[in-house]
CSV table of C-alpha atoms in Angstrom, one decimal:
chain,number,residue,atom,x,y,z
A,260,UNK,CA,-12.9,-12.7,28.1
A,261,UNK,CA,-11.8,-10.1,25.4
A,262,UNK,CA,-9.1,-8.0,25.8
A,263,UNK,CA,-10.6,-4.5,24.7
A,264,UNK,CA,-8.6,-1.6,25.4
A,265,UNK,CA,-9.7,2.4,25.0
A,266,UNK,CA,-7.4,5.3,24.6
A,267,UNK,CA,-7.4,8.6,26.0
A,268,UNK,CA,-5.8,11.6,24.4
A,269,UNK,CA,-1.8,10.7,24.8
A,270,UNK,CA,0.2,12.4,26.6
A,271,UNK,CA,3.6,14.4,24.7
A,272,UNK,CA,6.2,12.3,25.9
A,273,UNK,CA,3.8,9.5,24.3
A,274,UNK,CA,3.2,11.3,21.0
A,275,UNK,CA,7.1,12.1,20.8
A,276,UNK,CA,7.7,8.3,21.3
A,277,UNK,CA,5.0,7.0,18.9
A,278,UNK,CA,6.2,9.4,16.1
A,279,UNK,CA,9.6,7.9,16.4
A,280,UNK,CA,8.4,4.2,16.5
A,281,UNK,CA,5.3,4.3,14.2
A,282,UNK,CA,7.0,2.5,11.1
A,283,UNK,CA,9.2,0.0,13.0
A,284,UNK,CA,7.9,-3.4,13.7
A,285,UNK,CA,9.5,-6.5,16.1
A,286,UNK,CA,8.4,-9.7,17.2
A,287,UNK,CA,7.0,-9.6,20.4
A,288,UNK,CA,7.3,-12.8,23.1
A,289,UNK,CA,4.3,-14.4,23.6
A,290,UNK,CA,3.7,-12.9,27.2
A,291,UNK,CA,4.8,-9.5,26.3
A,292,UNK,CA,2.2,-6.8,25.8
A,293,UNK,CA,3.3,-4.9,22.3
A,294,UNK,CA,3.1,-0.9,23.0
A,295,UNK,CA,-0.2,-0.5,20.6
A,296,UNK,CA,-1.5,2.2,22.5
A,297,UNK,CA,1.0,4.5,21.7
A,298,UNK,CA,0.9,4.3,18.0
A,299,UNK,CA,-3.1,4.5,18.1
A,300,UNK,CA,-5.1,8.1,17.6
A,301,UNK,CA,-7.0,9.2,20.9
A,302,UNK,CA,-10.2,8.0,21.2
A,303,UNK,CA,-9.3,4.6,19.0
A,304,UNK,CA,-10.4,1.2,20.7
A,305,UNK,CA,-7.6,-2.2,19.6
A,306,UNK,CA,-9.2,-5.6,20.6
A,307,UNK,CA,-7.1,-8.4,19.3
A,308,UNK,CA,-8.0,-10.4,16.4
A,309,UNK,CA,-10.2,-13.7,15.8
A,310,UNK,CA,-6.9,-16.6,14.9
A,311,UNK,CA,-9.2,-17.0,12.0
A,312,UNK,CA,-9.2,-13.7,10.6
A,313,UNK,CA,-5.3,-14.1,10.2
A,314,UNK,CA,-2.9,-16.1,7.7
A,315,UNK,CA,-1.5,-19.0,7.9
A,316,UNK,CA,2.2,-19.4,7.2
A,317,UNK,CA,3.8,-23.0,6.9
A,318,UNK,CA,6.3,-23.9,9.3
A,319,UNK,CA,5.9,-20.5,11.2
A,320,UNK,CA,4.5,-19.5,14.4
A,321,UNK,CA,0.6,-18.6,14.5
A,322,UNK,CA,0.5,-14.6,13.9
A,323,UNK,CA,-1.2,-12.3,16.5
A,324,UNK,CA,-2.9,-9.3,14.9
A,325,UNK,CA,-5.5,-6.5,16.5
A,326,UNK,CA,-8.3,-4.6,15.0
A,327,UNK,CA,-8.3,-1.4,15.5
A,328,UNK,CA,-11.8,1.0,15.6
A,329,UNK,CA,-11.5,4.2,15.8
A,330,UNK,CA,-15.0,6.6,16.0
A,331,UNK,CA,-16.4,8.0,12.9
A,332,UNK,CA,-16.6,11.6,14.7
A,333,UNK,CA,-13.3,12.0,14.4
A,334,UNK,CA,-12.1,15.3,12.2
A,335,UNK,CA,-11.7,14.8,8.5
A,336,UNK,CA,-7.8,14.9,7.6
A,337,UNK,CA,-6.7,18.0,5.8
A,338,UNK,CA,-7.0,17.9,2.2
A,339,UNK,CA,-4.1,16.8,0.1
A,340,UNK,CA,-1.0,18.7,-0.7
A,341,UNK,CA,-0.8,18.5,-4.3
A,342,UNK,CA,2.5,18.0,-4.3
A,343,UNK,CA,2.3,14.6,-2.6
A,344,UNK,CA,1.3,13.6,-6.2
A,345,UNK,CA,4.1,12.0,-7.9
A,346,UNK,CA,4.9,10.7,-11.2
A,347,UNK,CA,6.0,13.2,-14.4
A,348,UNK,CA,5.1,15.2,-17.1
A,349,UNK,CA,3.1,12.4,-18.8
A,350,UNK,CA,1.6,10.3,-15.8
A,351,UNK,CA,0.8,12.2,-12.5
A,352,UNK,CA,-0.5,9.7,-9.8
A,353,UNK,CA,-2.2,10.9,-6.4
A,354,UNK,CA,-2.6,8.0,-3.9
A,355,UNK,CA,-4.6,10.2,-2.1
A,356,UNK,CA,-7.5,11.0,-4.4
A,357,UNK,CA,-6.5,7.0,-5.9
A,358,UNK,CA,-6.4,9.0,-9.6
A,359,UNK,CA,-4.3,8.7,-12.4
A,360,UNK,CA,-3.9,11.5,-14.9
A,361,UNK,CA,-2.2,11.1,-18.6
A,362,UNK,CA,-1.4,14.6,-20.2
A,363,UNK,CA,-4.1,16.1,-17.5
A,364,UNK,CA,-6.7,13.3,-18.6
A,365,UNK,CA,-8.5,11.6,-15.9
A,366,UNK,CA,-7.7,7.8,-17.0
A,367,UNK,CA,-10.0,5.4,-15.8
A,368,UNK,CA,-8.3,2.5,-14.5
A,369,UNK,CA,-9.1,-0.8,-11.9
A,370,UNK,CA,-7.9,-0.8,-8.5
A,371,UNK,CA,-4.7,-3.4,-9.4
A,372,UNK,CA,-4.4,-1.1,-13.2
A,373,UNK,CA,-4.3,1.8,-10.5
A,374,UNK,CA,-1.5,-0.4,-8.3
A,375,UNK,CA,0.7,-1.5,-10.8
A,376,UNK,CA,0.7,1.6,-12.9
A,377,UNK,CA,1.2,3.6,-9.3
A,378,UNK,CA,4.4,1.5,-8.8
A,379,UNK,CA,5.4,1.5,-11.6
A,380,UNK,CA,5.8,5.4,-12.1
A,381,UNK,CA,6.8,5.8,-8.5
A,382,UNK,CA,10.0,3.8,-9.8
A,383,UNK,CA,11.1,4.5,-13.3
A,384,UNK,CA,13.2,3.3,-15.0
A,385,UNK,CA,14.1,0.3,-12.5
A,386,UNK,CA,13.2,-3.4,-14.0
A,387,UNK,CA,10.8,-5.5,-12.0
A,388,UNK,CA,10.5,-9.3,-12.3
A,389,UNK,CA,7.3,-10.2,-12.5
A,390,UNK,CA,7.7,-12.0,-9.2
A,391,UNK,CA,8.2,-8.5,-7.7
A,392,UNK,CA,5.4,-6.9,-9.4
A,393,UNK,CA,3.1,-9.7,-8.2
A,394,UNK,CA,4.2,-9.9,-4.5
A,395,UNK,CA,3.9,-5.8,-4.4
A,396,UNK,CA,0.4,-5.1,-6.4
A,397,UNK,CA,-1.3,-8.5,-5.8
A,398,UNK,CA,0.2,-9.2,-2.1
A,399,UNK,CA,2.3,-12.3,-0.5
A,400,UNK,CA,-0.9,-14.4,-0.6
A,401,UNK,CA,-1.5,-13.9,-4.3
A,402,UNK,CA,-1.9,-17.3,-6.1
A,403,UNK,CA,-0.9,-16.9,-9.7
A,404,UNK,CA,1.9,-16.6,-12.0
A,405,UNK,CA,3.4,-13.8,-14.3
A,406,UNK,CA,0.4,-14.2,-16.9
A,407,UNK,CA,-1.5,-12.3,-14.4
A,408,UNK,CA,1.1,-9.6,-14.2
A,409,UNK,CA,1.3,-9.4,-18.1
A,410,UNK,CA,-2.2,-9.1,-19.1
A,411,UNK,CA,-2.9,-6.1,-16.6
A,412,UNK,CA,0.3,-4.1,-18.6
A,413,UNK,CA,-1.4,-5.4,-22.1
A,414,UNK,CA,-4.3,-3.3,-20.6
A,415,UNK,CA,-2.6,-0.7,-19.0
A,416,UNK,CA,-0.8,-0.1,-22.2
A,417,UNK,CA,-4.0,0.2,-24.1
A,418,UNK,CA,-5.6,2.9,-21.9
A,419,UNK,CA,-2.3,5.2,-22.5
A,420,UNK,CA,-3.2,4.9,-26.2
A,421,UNK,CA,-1.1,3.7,-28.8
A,422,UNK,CA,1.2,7.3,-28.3
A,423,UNK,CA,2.3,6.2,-25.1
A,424,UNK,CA,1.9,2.7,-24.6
A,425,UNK,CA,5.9,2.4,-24.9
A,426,UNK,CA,6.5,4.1,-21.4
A,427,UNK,CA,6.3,0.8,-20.4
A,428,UNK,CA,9.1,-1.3,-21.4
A,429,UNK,CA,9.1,-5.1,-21.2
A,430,UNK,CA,12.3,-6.2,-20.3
A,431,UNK,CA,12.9,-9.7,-22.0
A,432,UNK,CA,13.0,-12.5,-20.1
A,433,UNK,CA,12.8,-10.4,-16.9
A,434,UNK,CA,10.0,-8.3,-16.3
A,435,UNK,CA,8.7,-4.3,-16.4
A,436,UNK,CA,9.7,-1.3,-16.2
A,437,UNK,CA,8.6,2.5,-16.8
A,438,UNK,CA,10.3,4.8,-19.0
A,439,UNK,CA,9.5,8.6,-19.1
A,440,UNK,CA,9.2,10.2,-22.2
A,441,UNK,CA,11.7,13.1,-21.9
């Protein structure tokens, strides 16, 4: 039997308690039924996960996961706030919209150029081993090496053009990081 839950519209005490709680996460005992409800929108249905749609971690427990659906009627989100774009005078990046912009040009990047170039500017001026940048962009189950991270900055660097390329800085020996022009 599958263990399909719906949601009705929470209640305040609920909403006051999911706010506080939606960015924390704990290991729940095996019998314990974690509080998903409460971090859910109304009208969202959670059904837990097939074992095989989960990772696999060596030497660890097997994970536990939920999908979540929630119904396509459900009012768009309010557009953007422009100033939830970040980045500098040079490179503006909008997570929202998924752009990048150099000087006001649209720049026309792949979803990991758009990943690693959005990290990058989020934190500049702070090195990041190539370890990092691969377990960030790429994810934990990633399989390659820092090649992978080095050829997308080779082109990253050449869709900034050869004025800009230098706003990002290899760091010998180490790894990346992203300097502003001031």
């Amino acid at each position: 039997m599958t263990n399909v839950r719906s949601l009705s519209a929470p209640s305040s005490a609920s909403a006051a308690l999911s706010h506080a709680h939606r960015h924390r996460l704990r290991a729940v005992a095996p019998d314990e039924v974690p509080p998903v409800a409460e971090l859910l929108h109304s009208g969202a249905t959670w059904l837990p996960a097939p074992p095989s749609a989960l990772p696999v971690l060596p030497g660890q427990p097997p994970m536990v996961g939920y999908l979540v659906l929630v119904p396509a009627e459900r009012p768009a989100e309010p557009a953007a706030d422009p100033a939830a774009a970040h980045g500098d005078e040079l490179v503006r990046i909008d997570p929202e919209q998924r752009t990048a912009r150099l000087e006001g040009r649209l720049l026309d990047l792949t979803y990991l150029e758009f990943e690693l170039l959005a990290h990058l500017v989020t934190h500049p001026h702070r090195v990041h081993t190539r370890d990092q940048l691969v377990t960030t962009v790429w994810g934990y189950g990633h399989v390659g090496d820092g090649r992978t991270v080095d050829v997308h900055v080779a082109r990253l660097r050449r869709k900034l053009g050869a004025e800009h390329r230098g706003t990002i800085v290899t760091v010998r020996r180490v790894g990346y990081k992203y300097v502003p022009t001031t």
